[in-house]
Amino acid sequence: MVIPKTLVFHDCKQEASNAAIYNNNWLPVAMKNQGVIKHYHSNMSAKYLQQTYDDFSSDAGTCRILHATAGASTGLDICGICIVIQYGMCKNMAKMLHLTGLFLIMAEPWAFSTSLDEKPFDCMDPDKPYTGTVKKSSSKQEWTGCAVLHLIQSTTCL
């Protein structure tokens, strides 16, 4: 079984770790716990991060699917990645556009049902949160920018 080299970006470290563990459990028995799927984020040791980077970036490496936080999107320079997935929406267009290329956005269900009729696109403030103002404790749904919601609900590609 050949698994295309895949990079999956997550909003937080715990989500990246949990997704890697979950995906690993769905591998065929012979591939489970063999390093085919790994996670990569700043809580890992420098040694683990370097070994994981070397393994994922090598054509002969075992790691085929890497779950990482968005912070890795600026630090990983790896050839041969076939699939890039943003798991969950980015909160603003700057982050979203940074990740553009060959990628898939797996958006939360509420993003498709959020009414944008009364929220016209504001080119002067495209990342204005849908709810207007937010607090530190606001949810992702509250702080997601209107431009991101317009993109998610769009029927055309960028």
mmCIF file of N, CA and C in Angstrom, residues 42-97:
data_model
loop_
_atom_site.group_PDB
_atom_site.id
_atom_site.type_symbol
_atom_site.label_atom_id
_atom_site.label_comp_id
_atom_site.label_asym_id
_atom_site.label_seq_id
_atom_site.Cartn_x
_atom_site.Cartn_y
_atom_site.Cartn_z
ATOM 1 N N SER A 42 5.338 22.161 18.717
ATOM 2 C CA SER A 42 6.388 22.743 19.555
ATOM 3 C C SER A 42 6.558 22.098 20.932
ATOM 4 N N ASN A 43 5.656 21.250 21.364
ATOM 5 C CA ASN A 43 5.828 20.575 22.655
ATOM 6 C C ASN A 43 6.728 19.342 22.553
ATOM 7 N N MET A 44 7.113 18.995 21.342
ATOM 8 C CA MET A 44 7.952 17.822 21.136
ATOM 9 C C MET A 44 9.418 18.211 21.366
ATOM 10 N N SER A 45 10.242 17.234 21.704
ATOM 11 C CA SER A 45 11.669 17.506 21.918
ATOM 12 C C SER A 45 12.329 17.871 20.585
ATOM 13 N N ALA A 46 13.418 18.599 20.667
ATOM 14 C CA ALA A 46 14.155 18.986 19.458
ATOM 15 C C ALA A 46 14.607 17.738 18.695
ATOM 16 N N LYS A 47 15.004 16.705 19.435
ATOM 17 C CA LYS A 47 15.443 15.455 18.802
ATOM 18 C C LYS A 47 14.289 14.800 18.035
ATOM 19 N N TYR A 48 13.107 14.720 18.666
ATOM 20 C CA TYR A 48 11.939 14.133 17.999
ATOM 21 C C TYR A 48 11.577 14.939 16.756
ATOM 22 N N LEU A 49 11.561 16.264 16.879
ATOM 23 C CA LEU A 49 11.199 17.118 15.745
ATOM 24 C C LEU A 49 12.165 16.913 14.583
ATOM 25 N N GLN A 50 13.456 16.840 14.864
ATOM 26 C CA GLN A 50 14.445 16.647 13.799
ATOM 27 C C GLN A 50 14.297 15.268 13.161
ATOM 28 N N GLN A 51 14.125 14.230 13.987
ATOM 29 C CA GLN A 51 13.952 12.874 13.453
ATOM 30 C C GLN A 51 12.691 12.785 12.596
ATOM 31 N N THR A 52 11.617 13.407 13.072
ATOM 32 C CA THR A 52 10.353 13.378 12.332
ATOM 33 C C THR A 52 10.488 14.140 11.022
ATOM 34 N N TYR A 53 11.116 15.308 11.071
ATOM 35 C CA TYR A 53 11.346 16.089 9.852
ATOM 36 C C TYR A 53 12.169 15.280 8.853
ATOM 37 N N ASP A 54 13.270 14.690 9.313
ATOM 38 C CA ASP A 54 14.138 13.902 8.432
ATOM 39 C C ASP A 54 13.378 12.729 7.823
ATOM 40 N N ASP A 55 12.585 12.052 8.633
ATOM 41 C CA ASP A 55 11.815 10.899 8.165
ATOM 42 C C ASP A 55 10.763 11.316 7.140
ATOM 43 N N PHE A 56 10.006 12.366 7.441
ATOM 44 C CA PHE A 56 8.935 12.809 6.543
ATOM 45 C C PHE A 56 9.494 13.405 5.252
ATOM 46 N N SER A 57 10.620 14.087 5.327
ATOM 47 C CA SER A 57 11.166 14.742 4.133
ATOM 48 C C SER A 57 11.940 13.788 3.225
ATOM 49 N N SER A 58 12.345 12.654 3.749
ATOM 50 C CA SER A 58 13.096 11.681 2.957
ATOM 51 C C SER A 58 12.165 10.874 2.051
ATOM 52 N N ASP A 59 12.601 10.660 0.806
ATOM 53 C CA ASP A 59 11.813 9.820 -0.104
ATOM 54 C C ASP A 59 11.705 8.395 0.422
ATOM 55 N N ALA A 60 12.702 7.963 1.164
ATOM 56 C CA ALA A 60 12.709 6.601 1.705
ATOM 57 C C ALA A 60 12.158 6.543 3.125
ATOM 58 N N GLY A 61 11.677 7.675 3.649
ATOM 59 C CA GLY A 61 11.183 7.731 5.019
ATOM 60 C C GLY A 61 9.920 6.922 5.240
ATOM 61 N N THR A 62 9.725 6.518 6.476
ATOM 62 C CA THR A 62 8.547 5.748 6.864
ATOM 63 C C THR A 62 7.316 6.630 7.004
ATOM 64 N N CYS A 63 7.498 7.842 7.528
ATOM 65 C CA CYS A 63 6.363 8.737 7.788
ATOM 66 C C CYS A 63 5.746 9.225 6.483
ATOM 67 N N ARG A 64 4.456 8.935 6.303
ATOM 68 C CA ARG A 64 3.735 9.334 5.090
ATOM 69 C C ARG A 64 2.664 10.380 5.381
ATOM 70 N N ILE A 65 2.198 10.436 6.622
ATOM 71 C CA ILE A 65 1.170 11.409 7.017
ATOM 72 C C ILE A 65 1.671 12.128 8.261
ATOM 73 N N LEU A 66 1.755 13.452 8.155
ATOM 74 C CA LEU A 66 2.239 14.252 9.273
ATOM 75 C C LEU A 66 1.148 15.216 9.711
ATOM 76 N N HIS A 67 0.737 15.088 10.969
ATOM 77 C CA HIS A 67 -0.246 15.996 11.573
ATOM 78 C C HIS A 67 0.541 17.066 12.323
ATOM 79 N N ALA A 68 0.331 18.323 11.953
ATOM 80 C CA ALA A 68 1.116 19.415 12.535
ATOM 81 C C ALA A 68 0.226 20.609 12.841
ATOM 82 N N THR A 69 0.741 21.495 13.679
ATOM 83 C CA THR A 69 0.039 22.753 13.926
ATOM 84 C C THR A 69 0.408 23.728 12.812
ATOM 85 N N ALA A 70 -0.368 24.793 12.698
ATOM 86 C CA ALA A 70 -0.138 25.778 11.647
ATOM 87 C C ALA A 70 1.246 26.412 11.757
ATOM 88 N N GLY A 71 1.822 26.419 12.954
ATOM 89 C CA GLY A 71 3.162 26.961 13.134
ATOM 90 C C GLY A 71 4.184 26.271 12.248
ATOM 91 N N ALA A 72 3.967 25.011 11.958
ATOM 92 C CA ALA A 72 4.886 24.265 11.101
ATOM 93 C C ALA A 72 4.784 24.698 9.643
ATOM 94 N N SER A 73 3.723 25.393 9.288
ATOM 95 C CA SER A 73 3.542 25.781 7.886
ATOM 96 C C SER A 73 4.602 26.762 7.420
ATOM 97 N N THR A 74 5.247 27.454 8.343
ATOM 98 C CA THR A 74 6.306 28.384 7.958
ATOM 99 C C THR A 74 7.690 27.788 8.162
ATOM 100 N N GLY A 75 7.768 26.649 8.818
ATOM 101 C CA GLY A 75 9.076 26.089 9.119
ATOM 102 C C GLY A 75 9.419 24.820 8.372
ATOM 103 N N LEU A 76 8.468 24.228 7.693
ATOM 104 C CA LEU A 76 8.732 22.984 6.984
ATOM 105 C C LEU A 76 8.902 23.255 5.492
ATOM 106 N N ASP A 77 10.038 22.864 4.950
ATOM 107 C CA ASP A 77 10.302 23.017 3.525
ATOM 108 C C ASP A 77 10.574 21.622 2.990
ATOM 109 N N ILE A 78 9.515 20.980 2.518
ATOM 110 C CA ILE A 78 9.605 19.571 2.150
ATOM 111 C C ILE A 78 9.067 19.369 0.739
ATOM 112 N N CYS A 79 9.867 18.719 -0.089
ATOM 113 C CA CYS A 79 9.432 18.392 -1.452
ATOM 114 C C CYS A 79 8.635 17.091 -1.439
ATOM 115 N N GLY A 80 7.815 16.917 -2.441
ATOM 116 C CA GLY A 80 7.116 15.659 -2.626
ATOM 117 C C GLY A 80 5.823 15.491 -1.859
ATOM 118 N N ILE A 81 5.345 16.549 -1.217
ATOM 119 C CA ILE A 81 4.062 16.444 -0.517
ATOM 120 C C ILE A 81 2.957 16.456 -1.566
ATOM 121 N N CYS A 82 2.116 15.443 -1.546
ATOM 122 C CA CYS A 82 1.040 15.319 -2.535
ATOM 123 C C CYS A 82 -0.259 15.954 -2.062
ATOM 124 N N ILE A 83 -0.523 15.876 -0.777
ATOM 125 C CA ILE A 83 -1.803 16.348 -0.243
ATOM 126 C C ILE A 83 -1.543 17.228 0.971
ATOM 127 N N VAL A 84 -2.194 18.398 0.990
ATOM 128 C CA VAL A 84 -2.157 19.286 2.154
ATOM 129 C C VAL A 84 -3.594 19.507 2.590
ATOM 130 N N ILE A 85 -3.869 19.283 3.859
ATOM 131 C CA ILE A 85 -5.223 19.441 4.397
ATOM 132 C C ILE A 85 -5.184 20.441 5.541
ATOM 133 N N GLN A 86 -6.085 21.395 5.506
ATOM 134 C CA GLN A 86 -6.300 22.284 6.647
ATOM 135 C C GLN A 86 -7.509 21.717 7.372
ATOM 136 N N TYR A 87 -7.301 21.113 8.533
ATOM 137 C CA TYR A 87 -8.395 20.504 9.281
ATOM 138 C C TYR A 87 -9.030 21.571 10.158
ATOM 139 N N GLY A 88 -10.162 22.055 9.748
ATOM 140 C CA GLY A 88 -10.814 23.185 10.413
ATOM 141 C C GLY A 88 -10.435 24.462 9.689
ATOM 142 N N MET A 89 -11.260 25.454 9.834
ATOM 143 C CA MET A 89 -11.012 26.721 9.152
ATOM 144 C C MET A 89 -9.957 27.535 9.879
ATOM 145 N N CYS A 90 -9.237 28.337 9.123
ATOM 146 C CA CYS A 90 -8.354 29.342 9.721
ATOM 147 C C CYS A 90 -9.247 30.498 10.151
ATOM 148 N N LYS A 91 -8.808 31.237 11.156
ATOM 149 C CA LYS A 91 -9.668 32.315 11.640
ATOM 150 C C LYS A 91 -9.600 33.558 10.779
ATOM 151 N N ASN A 92 -8.586 33.666 9.911
ATOM 152 C CA ASN A 92 -8.516 34.842 9.048
ATOM 153 C C ASN A 92 -7.980 34.463 7.672
ATOM 154 N N MET A 93 -8.196 35.360 6.720
ATOM 155 C CA MET A 93 -7.808 35.082 5.340
ATOM 156 C C MET A 93 -6.296 35.046 5.157
ATOM 157 N N ALA A 94 -5.556 35.812 5.931
ATOM 158 C CA ALA A 94 -4.096 35.799 5.788
ATOM 159 C C ALA A 94 -3.550 34.388 6.006
ATOM 160 N N LYS A 95 -4.012 33.720 7.064
ATOM 161 C CA LYS A 95 -3.579 32.341 7.323
ATOM 162 C C LYS A 95 -4.080 31.405 6.230
ATOM 163 N N MET A 96 -5.330 31.592 5.830
ATOM 164 C CA MET A 96 -5.921 30.726 4.814
ATOM 165 C C MET A 96 -5.137 30.826 3.503
ATOM 166 N N LEU A 97 -4.832 32.042 3.075
ATOM 167 C CA LEU A 97 -4.112 32.228 1.822
ATOM 168 C C LEU A 97 -2.674 31.735 1.917
#
